[in-house]
């Protein structure tokens, strides 16, 4: 006669508890990572809105054209900001992100994340005396946010596995 461990009530109860714990830990880990992802996404948008408001305060109309005020030279990080007077680029870096920034010209308060680039962009209209004159586009690198999300996923999965190993 063979010994069957599943006939023992204690073994079956332990197996049920371990499966329930694994499901609960999996759900909690998933929920945590979704929450962190959404919070990070909101933080990116808030940072872009703040930068856009800061940069807009440094835009003026001089000689009928949009320009940045001289004080902008002291700005903390204006390397990923573009100013368009109508469809004409007034200021901003050249490079691969310029095409994505240019695609937002004429948009009204729009966020976008171009697929190939690790950036998130935000476009805001520039008004002068109630008339729309151009578009300001700001961007941030999403690499630090993506790295933090990967780290959070990895750490939360390791923690869940360790808890399951300790209990099991």
PDB file of C-alpha atoms in Angstrom:
ATOM      1  CA  UNK A   1       0.000   0.000   0.000  1.00  0.00           C
ATOM      2  CA  UNK A   2       1.353   3.404  -1.043  1.00  0.00           C
ATOM      3  CA  UNK A   3       1.255   6.501   1.092  1.00  0.00           C
ATOM      4  CA  UNK A   4      -0.718   9.324  -0.585  1.00  0.00           C
ATOM      5  CA  UNK A   5       0.097  12.723   0.971  1.00  0.00           C
ATOM      6  CA  UNK A   6      -3.128  14.257  -0.395  1.00  0.00           C
ATOM      7  CA  UNK A   7      -5.262  12.025   1.834  1.00  0.00           C
ATOM      8  CA  UNK A   8      -3.946  13.871   4.827  1.00  0.00           C
ATOM      9  CA  UNK A   9      -6.158  16.851   5.750  1.00  0.00           C
ATOM     10  CA  UNK A  10      -3.182  18.842   6.941  1.00  0.00           C
ATOM     11  CA  UNK A  11      -1.370  18.511   3.581  1.00  0.00           C
ATOM     12  CA  UNK A  12      -4.463  19.482   1.621  1.00  0.00           C
ATOM     13  CA  UNK A  13      -5.074  22.492   3.880  1.00  0.00           C
ATOM     14  CA  UNK A  14      -1.452  23.617   3.546  1.00  0.00           C
ATOM     15  CA  UNK A  15      -1.667  23.332  -0.245  1.00  0.00           C
ATOM     16  CA  UNK A  16      -4.890  25.378  -0.295  1.00  0.00           C
ATOM     17  CA  UNK A  17      -3.350  28.054   1.932  1.00  0.00           C
ATOM     18  CA  UNK A  18      -0.197  28.241  -0.228  1.00  0.00           C
ATOM     19  CA  UNK A  19      -2.209  28.531  -3.442  1.00  0.00           C
ATOM     20  CA  UNK A  20      -4.440  31.226  -1.896  1.00  0.00           C
ATOM     21  CA  UNK A  21      -1.370  33.086  -0.642  1.00  0.00           C
ATOM     22  CA  UNK A  22       0.300  32.870  -4.057  1.00  0.00           C
ATOM     23  CA  UNK A  23      -2.827  34.242  -5.740  1.00  0.00           C
ATOM     24  CA  UNK A  24      -3.155  37.031  -3.157  1.00  0.00           C
ATOM     25  CA  UNK A  25       0.537  37.971  -3.441  1.00  0.00           C
ATOM     26  CA  UNK A  26       0.299  37.938  -7.238  1.00  0.00           C
ATOM     27  CA  UNK A  27      -2.766  40.193  -7.154  1.00  0.00           C
ATOM     28  CA  UNK A  28      -1.160  42.551  -4.630  1.00  0.00           C
ATOM     29  CA  UNK A  29       2.050  42.738  -6.686  1.00  0.00           C
ATOM     30  CA  UNK A  30       0.082  43.450  -9.859  1.00  0.00           C
ATOM     31  CA  UNK A  31      -2.037  46.114  -8.129  1.00  0.00           C
ATOM     32  CA  UNK A  32       1.073  47.749  -6.643  1.00  0.00           C
ATOM     33  CA  UNK A  33       2.789  47.932 -10.025  1.00  0.00           C
ATOM     34  CA  UNK A  34      -0.314  49.314 -11.760  1.00  0.00           C
ATOM     35  CA  UNK A  35      -0.623  51.971  -9.043  1.00  0.00           C
ATOM     36  CA  UNK A  36       3.059  52.905  -9.326  1.00  0.00           C
ATOM     37  CA  UNK A  37       2.724  53.114 -13.112  1.00  0.00           C
ATOM     38  CA  UNK A  38      -0.308  55.400 -12.954  1.00  0.00           C
ATOM     39  CA  UNK A  39       1.303  57.615 -10.319  1.00  0.00           C
ATOM     40  CA  UNK A  40       4.462  57.884 -12.404  1.00  0.00           C
ATOM     41  CA  UNK A  41       2.413  58.800 -15.482  1.00  0.00           C
ATOM     42  CA  UNK A  42       0.636  61.557 -13.515  1.00  0.00           C
ATOM     43  CA  UNK A  43       3.980  62.823 -12.190  1.00  0.00           C
ATOM     44  CA  UNK A  44       5.374  63.050 -15.724  1.00  0.00           C
ATOM     45  CA  UNK A  45       2.353  65.095 -16.827  1.00  0.00           C
ATOM     46  CA  UNK A  46       2.543  67.367 -13.775  1.00  0.00           C
ATOM     47  CA  UNK A  47       6.233  68.041 -14.413  1.00  0.00           C
ATOM     48  CA  UNK A  48       5.526  68.874 -18.056  1.00  0.00           C
ATOM     49  CA  UNK A  49       2.678  71.237 -17.094  1.00  0.00           C
ATOM     50  CA  UNK A  50       4.936  72.997 -14.573  1.00  0.00           C
ATOM     51  CA  UNK A  51       7.766  73.373 -17.081  1.00  0.00           C
ATOM     52  CA  UNK A  52       5.396  74.673 -19.736  1.00  0.00           C
ATOM     53  CA  UNK A  53       3.951  77.269 -17.338  1.00  0.00           C
ATOM     54  CA  UNK A  54       7.457  78.348 -16.354  1.00  0.00           C
ATOM     55  CA  UNK A  55       8.592  78.653 -19.972  1.00  0.00           C
ATOM     56  CA  UNK A  56       5.394  80.490 -20.996  1.00  0.00           C
ATOM     57  CA  UNK A  57       6.172  83.160 -18.421  1.00  0.00           C
ATOM     58  CA  UNK A  58       9.407  83.829 -20.341  1.00  0.00           C
ATOM     59  CA  UNK A  59       7.763  84.286 -23.759  1.00  0.00           C
ATOM     60  CA  UNK A  60       7.038  87.734 -25.156  1.00  0.00           C
ATOM     61  CA  UNK A  61       6.151  89.370 -28.444  1.00  0.00           C
ATOM     62  CA  UNK A  62       8.950  91.615 -29.717  1.00  0.00           C
ATOM     63  CA  UNK A  63       8.730  93.249 -33.107  1.00  0.00           C
ATOM     64  CA  UNK A  64       5.625  91.260 -33.920  1.00  0.00           C
ATOM     65  CA  UNK A  65       7.416  87.919 -33.325  1.00  0.00           C
ATOM     66  CA  UNK A  66       7.406  85.490 -30.433  1.00  0.00           C
ATOM     67  CA  UNK A  67      10.675  85.446 -28.490  1.00  0.00           C
ATOM     68  CA  UNK A  68      12.020  84.194 -25.198  1.00  0.00           C
ATOM     69  CA  UNK A  69      12.961  86.876 -22.676  1.00  0.00           C
ATOM     70  CA  UNK A  70      16.694  87.227 -21.890  1.00  0.00           C
ATOM     71  CA  UNK A  71      16.039  85.884 -18.357  1.00  0.00           C
ATOM     72  CA  UNK A  72      15.466  82.472 -19.921  1.00  0.00           C
ATOM     73  CA  UNK A  73      19.242  81.984 -20.125  1.00  0.00           C
ATOM     74  CA  UNK A  74      19.130  81.430 -16.367  1.00  0.00           C
ATOM     75  CA  UNK A  75      16.423  78.755 -16.660  1.00  0.00           C
ATOM     76  CA  UNK A  76      17.190  75.418 -15.042  1.00  0.00           C
ATOM     77  CA  UNK A  77      16.508  73.097 -17.979  1.00  0.00           C
ATOM     78  CA  UNK A  78      15.329  74.538 -21.244  1.00  0.00           C
ATOM     79  CA  UNK A  79      17.120  71.983 -23.402  1.00  0.00           C
ATOM     80  CA  UNK A  80      13.894  70.174 -24.272  1.00  0.00           C
ATOM     81  CA  UNK A  81      11.681  73.164 -25.044  1.00  0.00           C
ATOM     82  CA  UNK A  82      10.597  74.424 -28.443  1.00  0.00           C
ATOM     83  CA  UNK A  83       8.856  77.692 -29.275  1.00  0.00           C
ATOM     84  CA  UNK A  84       6.981  78.003 -32.551  1.00  0.00           C
ATOM     85  CA  UNK A  85       5.683  81.313 -33.915  1.00  0.00           C
ATOM     86  CA  UNK A  86       2.864  79.975 -36.038  1.00  0.00           C
ATOM     87  CA  UNK A  87       4.603  77.029 -37.706  1.00  0.00           C
ATOM     88  CA  UNK A  88       8.080  78.595 -37.662  1.00  0.00           C
ATOM     89  CA  UNK A  89      10.607  77.326 -35.117  1.00  0.00           C
ATOM     90  CA  UNK A  90      11.836  80.245 -33.011  1.00  0.00           C
ATOM     91  CA  UNK A  91      13.900  78.386 -30.432  1.00  0.00           C
ATOM     92  CA  UNK A  92      14.660  74.827 -29.470  1.00  0.00           C
ATOM     93  CA  UNK A  93      17.165  72.074 -30.056  1.00  0.00           C
ATOM     94  CA  UNK A  94      17.539  70.263 -33.342  1.00  0.00           C
ATOM     95  CA  UNK A  95      17.575  66.491 -33.387  1.00  0.00           C
ATOM     96  CA  UNK A  96      15.271  63.510 -33.459  1.00  0.00           C
ATOM     97  CA  UNK A  97      12.719  64.974 -31.040  1.00  0.00           C
ATOM     98  CA  UNK A  98      12.197  68.092 -33.165  1.00  0.00           C
ATOM     99  CA  UNK A  99       9.951  66.231 -35.627  1.00  0.00           C
ATOM    100  CA  UNK A 100       7.731  65.048 -32.765  1.00  0.00           C
ATOM    101  CA  UNK A 101       7.636  68.568 -31.316  1.00  0.00           C
ATOM    102  CA  UNK A 102       6.780  70.020 -34.730  1.00  0.00           C
ATOM    103  CA  UNK A 103       3.882  67.550 -35.070  1.00  0.00           C
ATOM    104  CA  UNK A 104       2.273  69.212 -32.031  1.00  0.00           C
ATOM    105  CA  UNK A 105       2.255  72.722 -33.556  1.00  0.00           C
ATOM    106  CA  UNK A 106      -1.277  74.069 -33.474  1.00  0.00           C
ATOM    107  CA  UNK A 107      -2.404  71.583 -30.825  1.00  0.00           C
ATOM    108  CA  UNK A 108      -4.190  72.679 -27.707  1.00  0.00           C
ATOM    109  CA  UNK A 109      -2.832  71.268 -24.414  1.00  0.00           C
ATOM    110  CA  UNK A 110      -1.815  67.861 -25.714  1.00  0.00           C
ATOM    111  CA  UNK A 111       0.484  65.185 -24.309  1.00  0.00           C
ATOM    112  CA  UNK A 112       2.178  62.586 -26.492  1.00  0.00           C
ATOM    113  CA  UNK A 113       4.834  59.911 -26.210  1.00  0.00           C
ATOM    114  CA  UNK A 114       6.396  59.132 -29.607  1.00  0.00           C
ATOM    115  CA  UNK A 115       6.968  55.395 -29.817  1.00  0.00           C
ATOM    116  CA  UNK A 116      10.625  55.309 -30.826  1.00  0.00           C
ATOM    117  CA  UNK A 117      11.807  58.085 -28.524  1.00  0.00           C
ATOM    118  CA  UNK A 118      12.156  57.896 -24.735  1.00  0.00           C
ATOM    119  CA  UNK A 119      10.433  61.254 -24.238  1.00  0.00           C
ATOM    120  CA  UNK A 120       7.035  62.616 -23.313  1.00  0.00           C
ATOM    121  CA  UNK A 121       5.972  65.907 -24.885  1.00  0.00           C
ATOM    122  CA  UNK A 122       3.402  68.522 -23.937  1.00  0.00           C
ATOM    123  CA  UNK A 123       2.144  71.275 -26.218  1.00  0.00           C
ATOM    124  CA  UNK A 124       0.456  74.479 -25.065  1.00  0.00           C
ATOM    125  CA  UNK A 125      -0.809  77.344 -27.167  1.00  0.00           C
ATOM    126  CA  UNK A 126       0.862  80.748 -26.862  1.00  0.00           C
ATOM    127  CA  UNK A 127      -1.536  83.695 -26.829  1.00  0.00           C
ATOM    128  CA  UNK A 128      -0.848  87.395 -27.094  1.00  0.00           C
ATOM    129  CA  UNK A 129      -3.687  89.832 -26.446  1.00  0.00           C
ATOM    130  CA  UNK A 130      -6.225  87.048 -26.808  1.00  0.00           C
ATOM    131  CA  UNK A 131      -4.923  85.903 -30.205  1.00  0.00           C
ATOM    132  CA  UNK A 132      -3.131  82.618 -30.654  1.00  0.00           C
ATOM    133  CA  UNK A 133       0.405  83.328 -31.831  1.00  0.00           C
ATOM    134  CA  UNK A 134       2.153  79.980 -31.611  1.00  0.00           C
ATOM    135  CA  UNK A 135       2.872  76.828 -29.667  1.00  0.00           C
ATOM    136  CA  UNK A 136       5.257  75.989 -26.850  1.00  0.00           C
ATOM    137  CA  UNK A 137       6.332  72.347 -26.608  1.00  0.00           C
ATOM    138  CA  UNK A 138       8.186  70.938 -23.610  1.00  0.00           C
ATOM    139  CA  UNK A 139       9.562  67.443 -23.189  1.00  0.00           C
ATOM    140  CA  UNK A 140      11.089  65.223 -20.551  1.00  0.00           C
ATOM    141  CA  UNK A 141      13.060  62.022 -20.829  1.00  0.00           C
ATOM    142  CA  UNK A 142      11.021  59.024 -19.718  1.00  0.00           C
ATOM    143  CA  UNK A 143      14.084  56.816 -19.183  1.00  0.00           C
ATOM    144  CA  UNK A 144      14.366  57.486 -15.418  1.00  0.00           C
ATOM    145  CA  UNK A 145      10.656  56.772 -14.963  1.00  0.00           C
ATOM    146  CA  UNK A 146      10.853  53.562 -17.003  1.00  0.00           C
ATOM    147  CA  UNK A 147      13.890  52.401 -15.035  1.00  0.00           C
ATOM    148  CA  UNK A 148      12.104  53.090 -11.750  1.00  0.00           C
ATOM    149  CA  UNK A 149       9.068  51.113 -12.929  1.00  0.00           C
ATOM    150  CA  UNK A 150      11.248  48.149 -13.927  1.00  0.00           C
ATOM    151  CA  UNK A 151      12.999  48.265 -10.563  1.00  0.00           C
ATOM    152  CA  UNK A 152       9.668  48.408  -8.709  1.00  0.00           C
ATOM    153  CA  UNK A 153       8.357  45.426 -10.677  1.00  0.00           C
ATOM    154  CA  UNK A 154      11.502  43.405 -10.041  1.00  0.00           C
ATOM    155  CA  UNK A 155      11.660  44.280  -6.324  1.00  0.00           C
ATOM    156  CA  UNK A 156       7.965  43.591  -5.722  1.00  0.00           C
ATOM    157  CA  UNK A 157       8.183  40.227  -7.513  1.00  0.00           C
ATOM    158  CA  UNK A 158      11.240  39.231  -5.442  1.00  0.00           C
ATOM    159  CA  UNK A 159       9.478  40.286  -2.244  1.00  0.00           C
ATOM    160  CA  UNK A 160       6.383  38.251  -3.147  1.00  0.00           C
ATOM    161  CA  UNK A 161       8.518  35.190  -3.912  1.00  0.00           C
ATOM    162  CA  UNK A 162      10.421  35.545  -0.633  1.00  0.00           C
ATOM    163  CA  UNK A 163       7.200  35.826   1.375  1.00  0.00           C
ATOM    164  CA  UNK A 164       5.836  32.759  -0.383  1.00  0.00           C
ATOM    165  CA  UNK A 165       9.084  30.852   0.298  1.00  0.00           C
ATOM    166  CA  UNK A 166       9.066  31.788   3.989  1.00  0.00           C
ATOM    167  CA  UNK A 167       5.460  30.733   4.469  1.00  0.00           C
ATOM    168  CA  UNK A 168       5.758  27.621   2.288  1.00  0.00           C
TER     169      UNK A 168
END
